[in-house]
Amino acid sequence: KKLEEEQDKNAASQKTARNSMRKKERRQKGLGQTSTKNRIRAIERTLKRKGHLVPPEAQAVMRERLEALQLELKDVKLAELEREYSARYRRVKFFERKKLQRKLVQANTERANPKLSAKEKATLDSLRKELVQDLQYVMYFPRDMKYV
């Protein structure tokens, strides 16, 4: 009987240890926190349903918090959109960048040829300028827009 009680205690302590470890992992991953949308919704519902019970000073604080959370939500959505687009267009941008870099190296090596006439050098210079512009377009394209 004592053995069974000890086993039950051990099993219970192991279970609580597992639960605390899971909670710790969730906290580290950020899964245990309420989302910005949920916090906004909670404040809006409180103001709407229980607004007459809340003192005016507290209402003002809640409204300020609501505005701050709405700004935070915009930032969160923008960051999420940037993450999505950067993942979606990563390969395309990589291949275009490599292609432009390769063409730029070719244009530079051709330009270094001393046998070229002035007209050919001018056309190569204009080509190099165009390639550099295209390369800058690829590299500095805004992350929150679809890549065209």
PDB file of C-alpha atoms in Angstrom:
ATOM      1  CA  LYS A   1       0.000   0.000   0.000  1.00  0.00           C
ATOM      2  CA  LYS A   2       2.833   2.386   0.869  1.00  0.00           C
ATOM      3  CA  LEU A   3       4.546   1.464  -2.370  1.00  0.00           C
ATOM      4  CA  GLU A   4       1.419   2.368  -4.350  1.00  0.00           C
ATOM      5  CA  GLU A   5       1.168   5.724  -2.551  1.00  0.00           C
ATOM      6  CA  GLU A   6       4.797   6.505  -3.361  1.00  0.00           C
ATOM      7  CA  GLN A   7       4.268   5.550  -6.977  1.00  0.00           C
ATOM      8  CA  ASP A   8       1.202   7.809  -7.150  1.00  0.00           C
ATOM      9  CA  LYS A   9       3.205  10.688  -5.653  1.00  0.00           C
ATOM     10  CA  ASN A  10       6.043  10.121  -8.130  1.00  0.00           C
ATOM     11  CA  ALA A  11       3.618   9.972 -11.046  1.00  0.00           C
ATOM     12  CA  ALA A  12       1.913  13.186  -9.886  1.00  0.00           C
ATOM     13  CA  SER A  13       5.217  15.009  -9.439  1.00  0.00           C
ATOM     14  CA  GLN A  14       6.406  13.850 -12.874  1.00  0.00           C
ATOM     15  CA  LYS A  15       3.140  15.036 -14.405  1.00  0.00           C
ATOM     16  CA  THR A  16       3.442  18.497 -12.831  1.00  0.00           C
ATOM     17  CA  ALA A  17       7.081  18.656 -13.925  1.00  0.00           C
ATOM     18  CA  ARG A  18       6.052  17.846 -17.502  1.00  0.00           C
ATOM     19  CA  ASN A  19       3.303  20.470 -17.376  1.00  0.00           C
ATOM     20  CA  SER A  20       5.658  23.122 -16.056  1.00  0.00           C
ATOM     21  CA  MET A  21       8.179  22.244 -18.783  1.00  0.00           C
ATOM     22  CA  ARG A  22       5.460  22.559 -21.434  1.00  0.00           C
ATOM     23  CA  LYS A  23       4.386  25.912 -20.037  1.00  0.00           C
ATOM     24  CA  LYS A  24       7.975  27.093 -20.049  1.00  0.00           C
ATOM     25  CA  GLU A  25       8.419  25.997 -23.674  1.00  0.00           C
ATOM     26  CA  ARG A  26       5.194  27.733 -24.696  1.00  0.00           C
ATOM     27  CA  ARG A  27       6.290  30.922 -22.960  1.00  0.00           C
ATOM     28  CA  GLN A  28       9.640  30.809 -24.742  1.00  0.00           C
ATOM     29  CA  LYS A  29       7.932  30.319 -28.084  1.00  0.00           C
ATOM     30  CA  GLY A  30       5.443  33.081 -27.311  1.00  0.00           C
ATOM     31  CA  LEU A  31       2.430  30.815 -27.599  1.00  0.00           C
ATOM     32  CA  GLY A  32       1.008  31.540 -24.165  1.00  0.00           C
ATOM     33  CA  GLN A  33       0.461  35.227 -24.847  1.00  0.00           C
ATOM     34  CA  THR A  34      -2.769  36.657 -26.153  1.00  0.00           C
ATOM     35  CA  SER A  35      -2.592  38.108 -29.621  1.00  0.00           C
ATOM     36  CA  THR A  36      -2.901  41.786 -30.368  1.00  0.00           C
ATOM     37  CA  LYS A  37      -6.260  41.233 -32.024  1.00  0.00           C
ATOM     38  CA  ASN A  38      -7.603  39.512 -28.930  1.00  0.00           C
ATOM     39  CA  ARG A  39      -6.387  42.310 -26.676  1.00  0.00           C
ATOM     40  CA  ILE A  40      -8.031  44.905 -28.926  1.00  0.00           C
ATOM     41  CA  ARG A  41     -11.250  42.936 -28.936  1.00  0.00           C
ATOM     42  CA  ALA A  42     -11.236  42.601 -25.149  1.00  0.00           C
ATOM     43  CA  ILE A  43     -10.794  46.339 -24.622  1.00  0.00           C
ATOM     44  CA  GLU A  44     -13.486  47.169 -27.182  1.00  0.00           C
ATOM     45  CA  ARG A  45     -15.916  44.767 -25.539  1.00  0.00           C
ATOM     46  CA  THR A  46     -15.179  46.171 -22.095  1.00  0.00           C
ATOM     47  CA  LEU A  47     -15.793  49.714 -23.272  1.00  0.00           C
ATOM     48  CA  LYS A  48     -18.930  48.723 -25.125  1.00  0.00           C
ATOM     49  CA  ARG A  49     -20.555  46.498 -22.508  1.00  0.00           C
ATOM     50  CA  LYS A  50     -19.242  47.783 -19.221  1.00  0.00           C
ATOM     51  CA  GLY A  51     -18.302  51.313 -20.225  1.00  0.00           C
ATOM     52  CA  HIS A  52     -20.870  52.880 -17.919  1.00  0.00           C
ATOM     53  CA  LEU A  53     -19.361  51.032 -14.937  1.00  0.00           C
ATOM     54  CA  VAL A  54     -15.770  52.041 -15.660  1.00  0.00           C
ATOM     55  CA  PRO A  55     -14.622  55.444 -14.314  1.00  0.00           C
ATOM     56  CA  PRO A  56     -13.874  58.102 -16.975  1.00  0.00           C
ATOM     57  CA  GLU A  57     -10.132  58.142 -16.157  1.00  0.00           C
ATOM     58  CA  ALA A  58      -9.925  54.401 -16.696  1.00  0.00           C
ATOM     59  CA  GLN A  59     -11.909  54.737 -19.930  1.00  0.00           C
ATOM     60  CA  ALA A  60      -9.407  57.298 -21.203  1.00  0.00           C
ATOM     61  CA  VAL A  61      -6.521  54.980 -20.335  1.00  0.00           C
ATOM     62  CA  MET A  62      -8.289  52.088 -22.078  1.00  0.00           C
ATOM     63  CA  ARG A  63      -8.888  54.186 -25.203  1.00  0.00           C
ATOM     64  CA  GLU A  64      -5.223  55.203 -25.307  1.00  0.00           C
ATOM     65  CA  ARG A  65      -4.222  51.567 -24.905  1.00  0.00           C
ATOM     66  CA  LEU A  66      -6.658  50.650 -27.680  1.00  0.00           C
ATOM     67  CA  GLU A  67      -5.090  53.170 -30.072  1.00  0.00           C
ATOM     68  CA  ALA A  68      -1.599  51.915 -29.222  1.00  0.00           C
ATOM     69  CA  LEU A  69      -2.668  48.316 -29.813  1.00  0.00           C
ATOM     70  CA  GLN A  70      -4.225  49.225 -33.153  1.00  0.00           C
ATOM     71  CA  LEU A  71      -0.943  50.817 -34.252  1.00  0.00           C
ATOM     72  CA  GLU A  72       0.884  47.717 -33.044  1.00  0.00           C
ATOM     73  CA  LEU A  73      -1.520  45.547 -35.039  1.00  0.00           C
ATOM     74  CA  LYS A  74      -0.682  47.490 -38.206  1.00  0.00           C
ATOM     75  CA  ASP A  75       3.015  46.900 -37.570  1.00  0.00           C
ATOM     76  CA  VAL A  76       2.425  43.211 -36.915  1.00  0.00           C
ATOM     77  CA  LYS A  77       0.409  42.838 -40.131  1.00  0.00           C
ATOM     78  CA  LEU A  78       3.088  44.658 -42.112  1.00  0.00           C
ATOM     79  CA  ALA A  79       5.830  42.447 -40.692  1.00  0.00           C
ATOM     80  CA  GLU A  80       3.758  39.359 -41.479  1.00  0.00           C
ATOM     81  CA  LEU A  81       3.221  40.562 -45.045  1.00  0.00           C
ATOM     82  CA  GLU A  82       6.943  41.248 -45.448  1.00  0.00           C
ATOM     83  CA  ARG A  83       7.756  37.762 -44.190  1.00  0.00           C
ATOM     84  CA  GLU A  84       5.277  36.200 -46.602  1.00  0.00           C
ATOM     85  CA  TYR A  85       6.498  38.140 -49.639  1.00  0.00           C
ATOM     86  CA  SER A  86      10.164  37.637 -48.845  1.00  0.00           C
ATOM     87  CA  ALA A  87       9.590  33.889 -48.606  1.00  0.00           C
ATOM     88  CA  ARG A  88       7.524  33.838 -51.785  1.00  0.00           C
ATOM     89  CA  TYR A  89       9.889  35.875 -53.974  1.00  0.00           C
ATOM     90  CA  ARG A  90      13.194  34.798 -52.483  1.00  0.00           C
ATOM     91  CA  ARG A  91      14.166  32.427 -55.297  1.00  0.00           C
ATOM     92  CA  VAL A  92      13.035  34.740 -58.085  1.00  0.00           C
ATOM     93  CA  LYS A  93      15.001  37.655 -56.693  1.00  0.00           C
ATOM     94  CA  PHE A  94      18.035  35.433 -56.105  1.00  0.00           C
ATOM     95  CA  PHE A  95      18.102  34.199 -59.709  1.00  0.00           C
ATOM     96  CA  GLU A  96      17.540  37.671 -61.137  1.00  0.00           C
ATOM     97  CA  ARG A  97      20.305  39.101 -58.959  1.00  0.00           C
ATOM     98  CA  LYS A  98      22.732  36.383 -60.049  1.00  0.00           C
ATOM     99  CA  LYS A  99      21.818  36.883 -63.696  1.00  0.00           C
ATOM    100  CA  LEU A 100      22.354  40.638 -63.473  1.00  0.00           C
ATOM    101  CA  GLN A 101      25.650  40.218 -61.617  1.00  0.00           C
ATOM    102  CA  ARG A 102      26.868  37.804 -64.277  1.00  0.00           C
ATOM    103  CA  LYS A 103      25.915  40.241 -67.075  1.00  0.00           C
ATOM    104  CA  LEU A 104      27.598  43.080 -65.204  1.00  0.00           C
ATOM    105  CA  VAL A 105      30.840  41.114 -64.935  1.00  0.00           C
ATOM    106  CA  GLN A 106      30.659  40.330 -68.667  1.00  0.00           C
ATOM    107  CA  ALA A 107      30.106  43.994 -69.493  1.00  0.00           C
ATOM    108  CA  ASN A 108      33.046  45.004 -67.290  1.00  0.00           C
ATOM    109  CA  THR A 109      35.385  42.488 -68.915  1.00  0.00           C
ATOM    110  CA  GLU A 110      34.318  43.617 -72.400  1.00  0.00           C
ATOM    111  CA  ARG A 111      34.798  47.245 -71.382  1.00  0.00           C
ATOM    112  CA  ALA A 112      38.358  46.460 -70.252  1.00  0.00           C
ATOM    113  CA  ASN A 113      39.259  45.371 -73.791  1.00  0.00           C
ATOM    114  CA  PRO A 114      41.639  48.031 -75.231  1.00  0.00           C
ATOM    115  CA  LYS A 115      40.659  47.289 -78.838  1.00  0.00           C
ATOM    116  CA  LEU A 116      37.148  48.754 -78.447  1.00  0.00           C
ATOM    117  CA  SER A 117      36.173  51.945 -80.214  1.00  0.00           C
ATOM    118  CA  ALA A 118      34.772  54.950 -78.330  1.00  0.00           C
ATOM    119  CA  LYS A 119      31.262  54.225 -79.584  1.00  0.00           C
ATOM    120  CA  GLU A 120      31.371  50.631 -78.341  1.00  0.00           C
ATOM    121  CA  LYS A 121      32.705  51.811 -74.973  1.00  0.00           C
ATOM    122  CA  ALA A 122      29.840  54.289 -74.710  1.00  0.00           C
ATOM    123  CA  THR A 123      27.270  51.589 -75.445  1.00  0.00           C
ATOM    124  CA  LEU A 124      28.909  49.315 -72.853  1.00  0.00           C
ATOM    125  CA  ASP A 125      28.855  52.153 -70.312  1.00  0.00           C
ATOM    126  CA  SER A 126      25.152  52.725 -70.905  1.00  0.00           C
ATOM    127  CA  LEU A 127      24.564  48.959 -70.616  1.00  0.00           C
ATOM    128  CA  ARG A 128      26.489  48.902 -67.322  1.00  0.00           C
ATOM    129  CA  LYS A 129      24.404  51.788 -65.960  1.00  0.00           C
ATOM    130  CA  GLU A 130      21.223  49.982 -66.931  1.00  0.00           C
ATOM    131  CA  LEU A 131      22.411  46.724 -65.337  1.00  0.00           C
ATOM    132  CA  VAL A 132      23.361  48.530 -62.113  1.00  0.00           C
ATOM    133  CA  GLN A 133      19.914  50.140 -61.991  1.00  0.00           C
ATOM    134  CA  ASP A 134      18.241  46.774 -62.531  1.00  0.00           C
ATOM    135  CA  LEU A 135      20.425  45.246 -59.828  1.00  0.00           C
ATOM    136  CA  GLN A 136      19.487  48.003 -57.391  1.00  0.00           C
ATOM    137  CA  TYR A 137      15.824  47.453 -58.268  1.00  0.00           C
ATOM    138  CA  VAL A 138      16.124  43.789 -57.359  1.00  0.00           C
ATOM    139  CA  MET A 139      18.128  44.351 -54.189  1.00  0.00           C
ATOM    140  CA  TYR A 140      16.218  47.314 -52.760  1.00  0.00           C
ATOM    141  CA  PHE A 141      12.693  46.423 -53.822  1.00  0.00           C
ATOM    142  CA  PRO A 142      10.222  47.099 -50.957  1.00  0.00           C
ATOM    143  CA  ARG A 143       9.534  43.989 -48.924  1.00  0.00           C
ATOM    144  CA  ASP A 144       5.871  44.777 -48.374  1.00  0.00           C
ATOM    145  CA  MET A 145       4.992  44.768 -52.069  1.00  0.00           C
ATOM    146  CA  LYS A 146       4.581  41.978 -54.585  1.00  0.00           C
ATOM    147  CA  TYR A 147       7.727  41.601 -56.651  1.00  0.00           C
ATOM    148  CA  VAL A 148       7.151  42.480 -60.297  1.00  0.00           C
TER     149      VAL A 148
END
